PDB file of C-alpha atoms in Angstrom:
ATOM      1  CA  MET A   1      46.960  60.411 -98.366  1.00  0.00           C
ATOM      2  CA  GLU A   2      44.031  61.042-100.699  1.00  0.00           C
ATOM      3  CA  LEU A   3      46.004  59.847-103.710  1.00  0.00           C
ATOM      4  CA  SER A   4      47.099  56.694-101.843  1.00  0.00           C
ATOM      5  CA  GLY A   5      43.483  55.997-100.934  1.00  0.00           C
ATOM      6  CA  THR A   6      42.294  56.524-104.496  1.00  0.00           C
ATOM      7  CA  ILE A   7      44.898  54.098-105.826  1.00  0.00           C
ATOM      8  CA  ARG A   8      44.054  51.543-103.115  1.00  0.00           C
ATOM      9  CA  ASP A   9      40.320  51.817-103.871  1.00  0.00           C
ATOM     10  CA  TYR A  10      40.951  51.365-107.615  1.00  0.00           C
ATOM     11  CA  ILE A  11      43.063  48.256-107.046  1.00  0.00           C
ATOM     12  CA  LYS A  12      40.390  46.775-104.761  1.00  0.00           C
ATOM     13  CA  ALA A  13      37.582  47.612-107.210  1.00  0.00           C
ATOM     14  CA  LYS A  14      39.452  45.762-109.966  1.00  0.00           C
ATOM     15  CA  GLY A  15      40.087  42.744-107.727  1.00  0.00           C
ATOM     16  CA  GLY A  16      43.827  43.336-107.629  1.00  0.00           C
ATOM     17  CA  SER A  17      46.119  41.943-104.993  1.00  0.00           C
ATOM     18  CA  CYS A  18      48.604  44.826-104.882  1.00  0.00           C
ATOM     19  CA  HIS A  19      49.012  46.976-101.780  1.00  0.00           C
ATOM     20  CA  VAL A  20      49.664  50.690-101.456  1.00  0.00           C
ATOM     21  CA  TYR A  21      52.191  52.093 -98.983  1.00  0.00           C
ATOM     22  CA  PRO A  22      52.519  55.854 -98.459  1.00  0.00           C
ATOM     23  CA  ALA A  23      55.704  57.421 -97.063  1.00  0.00           C
ATOM     24  CA  PRO A  24      57.372  56.903 -94.743  1.00  0.00           C
ATOM     25  CA  PHE A  25      57.966  53.395 -96.086  1.00  0.00           C
ATOM     26  CA  ALA A  26      61.496  52.101 -96.627  1.00  0.00           C
ATOM     27  CA  VAL A  27      62.379  50.489 -99.939  1.00  0.00           C
ATOM     28  CA  LYS A  28      65.681  48.661-100.338  1.00  0.00           C
ATOM     29  CA  LEU A  29      65.981  48.682-104.103  1.00  0.00           C
ATOM     30  CA  LYS A  30      68.630  45.982-104.535  1.00  0.00           C
ATOM     31  CA  GLU A  31      69.513  43.255-102.068  1.00  0.00           C
ATOM     32  CA  ASP A  32      73.231  43.492-102.779  1.00  0.00           C
ATOM     33  CA  GLU A  33      73.364  47.261-102.206  1.00  0.00           C
ATOM     34  CA  ASN A  34      72.591  49.560 -99.321  1.00  0.00           C
ATOM     35  CA  THR A  35      70.376  51.827-101.413  1.00  0.00           C
ATOM     36  CA  ILE A  36      67.304  52.633 -99.369  1.00  0.00           C
ATOM     37  CA  VAL A  37      64.754  55.183-100.551  1.00  0.00           C
ATOM     38  CA  GLU A  38      61.374  56.376 -99.325  1.00  0.00           C
ATOM     39  CA  PRO A  39      59.065  56.977-102.294  1.00  0.00           C
ATOM     40  CA  ASP A  40      56.016  59.120-101.630  1.00  0.00           C
ATOM     41  CA  ILE A  41      53.793  56.194-102.652  1.00  0.00           C
ATOM     42  CA  SER A  42      54.817  52.583-103.332  1.00  0.00           C
ATOM     43  CA  VAL A  43      52.603  49.927-104.895  1.00  0.00           C
ATOM     44  CA  ILE A  44      53.750  46.369-104.252  1.00  0.00           C
ATOM     45  CA  CYS A  45      52.147  43.337-105.845  1.00  0.00           C
ATOM     46  CA  ASP A  46      54.544  40.641-104.625  1.00  0.00           C
ATOM     47  CA  PRO A  47      54.030  40.004-100.887  1.00  0.00           C
ATOM     48  CA  GLY A  48      57.363  38.173-100.853  1.00  0.00           C
ATOM     49  CA  LYS A  49      59.088  41.555-101.158  1.00  0.00           C
ATOM     50  CA  LEU A  50      57.632  42.786 -97.874  1.00  0.00           C
ATOM     51  CA  THR A  51      59.749  42.588 -94.739  1.00  0.00           C
ATOM     52  CA  ASP A  52      59.397  43.878 -91.219  1.00  0.00           C
ATOM     53  CA  ARG A  53      61.477  46.869 -92.361  1.00  0.00           C
ATOM     54  CA  GLY A  54      59.568  47.718 -95.562  1.00  0.00           C
ATOM     55  CA  CYS A  55      60.162  46.443 -99.070  1.00  0.00           C
ATOM     56  CA  SER A  56      63.145  44.475-100.327  1.00  0.00           C
ATOM     57  CA  GLY A  57      63.366  44.878-104.095  1.00  0.00           C
ATOM     58  CA  ALA A  58      61.818  47.227-106.602  1.00  0.00           C
ATOM     59  CA  PRO A  59      58.134  48.031-106.083  1.00  0.00           C
ATOM     60  CA  ASP A  60      55.842  47.580-109.062  1.00  0.00           C
ATOM     61  CA  TRP A  61      54.949  51.249-109.122  1.00  0.00           C
ATOM     62  CA  ILE A  62      56.412  54.290-107.399  1.00  0.00           C
ATOM     63  CA  ILE A  63      55.010  57.788-107.222  1.00  0.00           C
ATOM     64  CA  GLU A  64      57.315  60.661-106.351  1.00  0.00           C
ATOM     65  CA  ILE A  65      55.897  64.101-105.684  1.00  0.00           C
ATOM     66  CA  ILE A  66      58.614  66.441-106.865  1.00  0.00           C
ATOM     67  CA  SER A  67      60.045  68.706-104.199  1.00  0.00           C
ATOM     68  CA  PRO A  68      60.314  72.333-105.350  1.00  0.00           C
ATOM     69  CA  GLN A  69      63.289  72.825-103.017  1.00  0.00           C
ATOM     70  CA  ASN A  70      65.373  70.056-104.608  1.00  0.00           C
ATOM     71  CA  PRO A  71      63.856  68.837-107.897  1.00  0.00           C
ATOM     72  CA  SER A  72      67.138  67.391-109.191  1.00  0.00           C
ATOM     73  CA  HIS A  73      67.112  64.866-106.341  1.00  0.00           C
ATOM     74  CA  ASP A  74      63.786  63.462-107.575  1.00  0.00           C
ATOM     75  CA  TYR A  75      64.227  64.008-111.334  1.00  0.00           C
ATOM     76  CA  ILE A  76      67.797  62.757-111.616  1.00  0.00           C
ATOM     77  CA  LYS A  77      69.112  60.824-108.622  1.00  0.00           C
ATOM     78  CA  LYS A  78      65.976  58.928-107.599  1.00  0.00           C
ATOM     79  CA  LEU A  79      64.845  58.423-111.198  1.00  0.00           C
ATOM     80  CA  ASN A  80      68.152  56.740-112.035  1.00  0.00           C
ATOM     81  CA  LEU A  81      68.007  54.576-108.909  1.00  0.00           C
ATOM     82  CA  TYR A  82      64.481  53.418-109.766  1.00  0.00           C
ATOM     83  CA  GLU A  83      65.308  52.674-113.393  1.00  0.00           C
ATOM     84  CA  ASN A  84      68.441  50.717-112.447  1.00  0.00           C
ATOM     85  CA  ALA A  85      66.490  48.707-109.876  1.00  0.00           C
ATOM     86  CA  GLY A  86      63.874  47.661-112.431  1.00  0.00           C
ATOM     87  CA  VAL A  87      60.790  49.574-111.314  1.00  0.00           C
ATOM     88  CA  ARG A  88      58.292  48.503-113.980  1.00  0.00           C
ATOM     89  CA  TYR A  89      56.221  51.654-114.362  1.00  0.00           C
ATOM     90  CA  LEU A  90      57.876  55.007-114.064  1.00  0.00           C
ATOM     91  CA  ARG A  91      56.543  58.306-115.372  1.00  0.00           C
ATOM     92  CA  GLU A  92      57.056  61.928-114.432  1.00  0.00           C
TER      93      GLU A  92
END
Protein backbone atom coordinates (compact mmCIF):
# COMPACT_ATOMS: atom_id res chain seq x y z
CA MET A 1 0.00 0.00 0.00
CA GLU A 2 2.91 2.34 0.69
CA LEU A 3 4.21 1.98 -2.85
CA SER A 4 0.73 2.65 -4.28
CA GLY A 5 0.47 5.77 -2.15
CA THR A 6 3.90 7.00 -3.19
CA ILE A 7 3.03 6.58 -6.87
CA ARG A 8 -0.34 8.30 -6.37
CA ASP A 9 1.30 11.22 -4.54
CA TYR A 10 3.91 11.61 -7.30
CA ILE A 11 1.26 11.67 -10.02
CA LYS A 12 -0.76 14.28 -8.10
CA ALA A 13 2.33 16.42 -7.42
CA LYS A 14 3.09 16.48 -11.15
CA GLY A 15 -0.51 17.38 -12.03
CA GLY A 16 -1.14 14.05 -13.73
CA SER A 17 -4.56 12.61 -14.34
CA CYS A 18 -3.66 8.93 -13.96
CA HIS A 19 -5.08 6.83 -11.13
CA VAL A 20 -3.46 4.08 -9.09
CA TYR A 21 -5.28 0.84 -8.27
CA PRO A 22 -3.72 -1.71 -5.90
CA ALA A 23 -4.74 -5.39 -5.96
CA PRO A 24 -7.28 -6.79 -5.89
CA PHE A 25 -8.26 -4.98 -9.09
CA ALA A 26 -9.36 -6.92 -12.16
CA VAL A 27 -7.79 -6.13 -15.51
CA LYS A 28 -9.25 -7.60 -18.69
CA LEU A 29 -6.28 -7.22 -20.99
CA LYS A 30 -8.03 -7.66 -24.34
CA GLU A 31 -11.71 -7.17 -25.06
CA ASP A 32 -11.89 -10.14 -27.42
CA GLU A 33 -10.32 -12.55 -24.91
CA ASN A 34 -11.20 -13.77 -21.46
CA THR A 35 -7.76 -13.00 -20.05
CA ILE A 36 -8.24 -11.38 -16.67
CA VAL A 37 -5.29 -10.66 -14.39
CA GLU A 38 -4.83 -8.89 -11.07
CA PRO A 39 -1.57 -6.92 -11.11
CA ASP A 40 -0.22 -5.87 -7.73
CA ILE A 41 -0.47 -2.22 -8.81
CA SER A 42 -2.14 -0.80 -11.94
CA VAL A 43 -1.81 2.77 -13.17
CA ILE A 44 -4.54 3.85 -15.57
CA CYS A 45 -4.54 7.16 -17.39
CA ASP A 46 -7.56 6.64 -19.65
CA PRO A 47 -10.79 6.80 -17.61
CA GLY A 48 -12.60 5.23 -20.56
CA LYS A 49 -10.91 1.93 -19.69
CA LEU A 50 -12.54 1.81 -16.26
CA THR A 51 -15.67 -0.27 -15.78
CA ASP A 52 -17.71 -1.34 -12.80
CA ARG A 53 -15.65 -4.55 -12.83
CA GLY A 54 -12.16 -3.00 -13.08
CA CYS A 55 -10.18 -2.14 -16.18
CA SER A 56 -10.94 -3.14 -19.75
CA GLY A 57 -7.75 -2.92 -21.79
CA ALA A 58 -4.08 -2.66 -20.94
CA PRO A 59 -3.19 -0.30 -18.09
CA ASP A 60 -0.50 2.28 -18.77
CA TRP A 61 1.76 0.84 -16.11
CA ILE A 62 1.69 -2.39 -14.14
CA ILE A 63 3.79 -3.36 -11.16
CA GLU A 64 4.11 -7.02 -10.24
CA ILE A 65 5.79 -8.03 -7.01
CA ILE A 66 7.38 -11.35 -7.81
CA SER A 67 6.14 -14.26 -5.74
CA PRO A 68 8.98 -16.41 -4.38
CA GLN A 69 6.67 -19.45 -4.43
CA ASN A 70 5.95 -19.21 -8.17
CA PRO A 71 8.28 -16.74 -9.92
CA SER A 72 7.76 -18.28 -13.37
CA HIS A 73 4.09 -17.25 -13.24
CA ASP A 74 5.10 -13.58 -12.91
CA TYR A 75 8.32 -13.63 -14.98
CA ILE A 76 7.02 -15.67 -17.90
CA LYS A 77 3.25 -16.08 -18.08
CA LYS A 78 2.13 -12.65 -16.86
CA LEU A 79 5.01 -10.86 -18.58
CA ASN A 80 3.99 -12.35 -21.93
CA LEU A 81 0.33 -11.49 -21.36
CA TYR A 82 1.21 -7.87 -20.55
CA GLU A 83 3.53 -7.49 -23.53
CA ASN A 84 0.96 -8.98 -25.93
CA ALA A 85 -1.74 -6.68 -24.56
CA GLY A 86 0.35 -3.57 -25.17
CA VAL A 87 1.23 -2.43 -21.65
CA ARG A 88 3.37 0.62 -22.41
CA TYR A 89 5.89 0.47 -19.58
CA LEU A 90 7.09 -2.86 -18.34
CA ARG A 91 10.26 -3.52 -16.36
CA GLU A 92 11.36 -6.21 -13.95
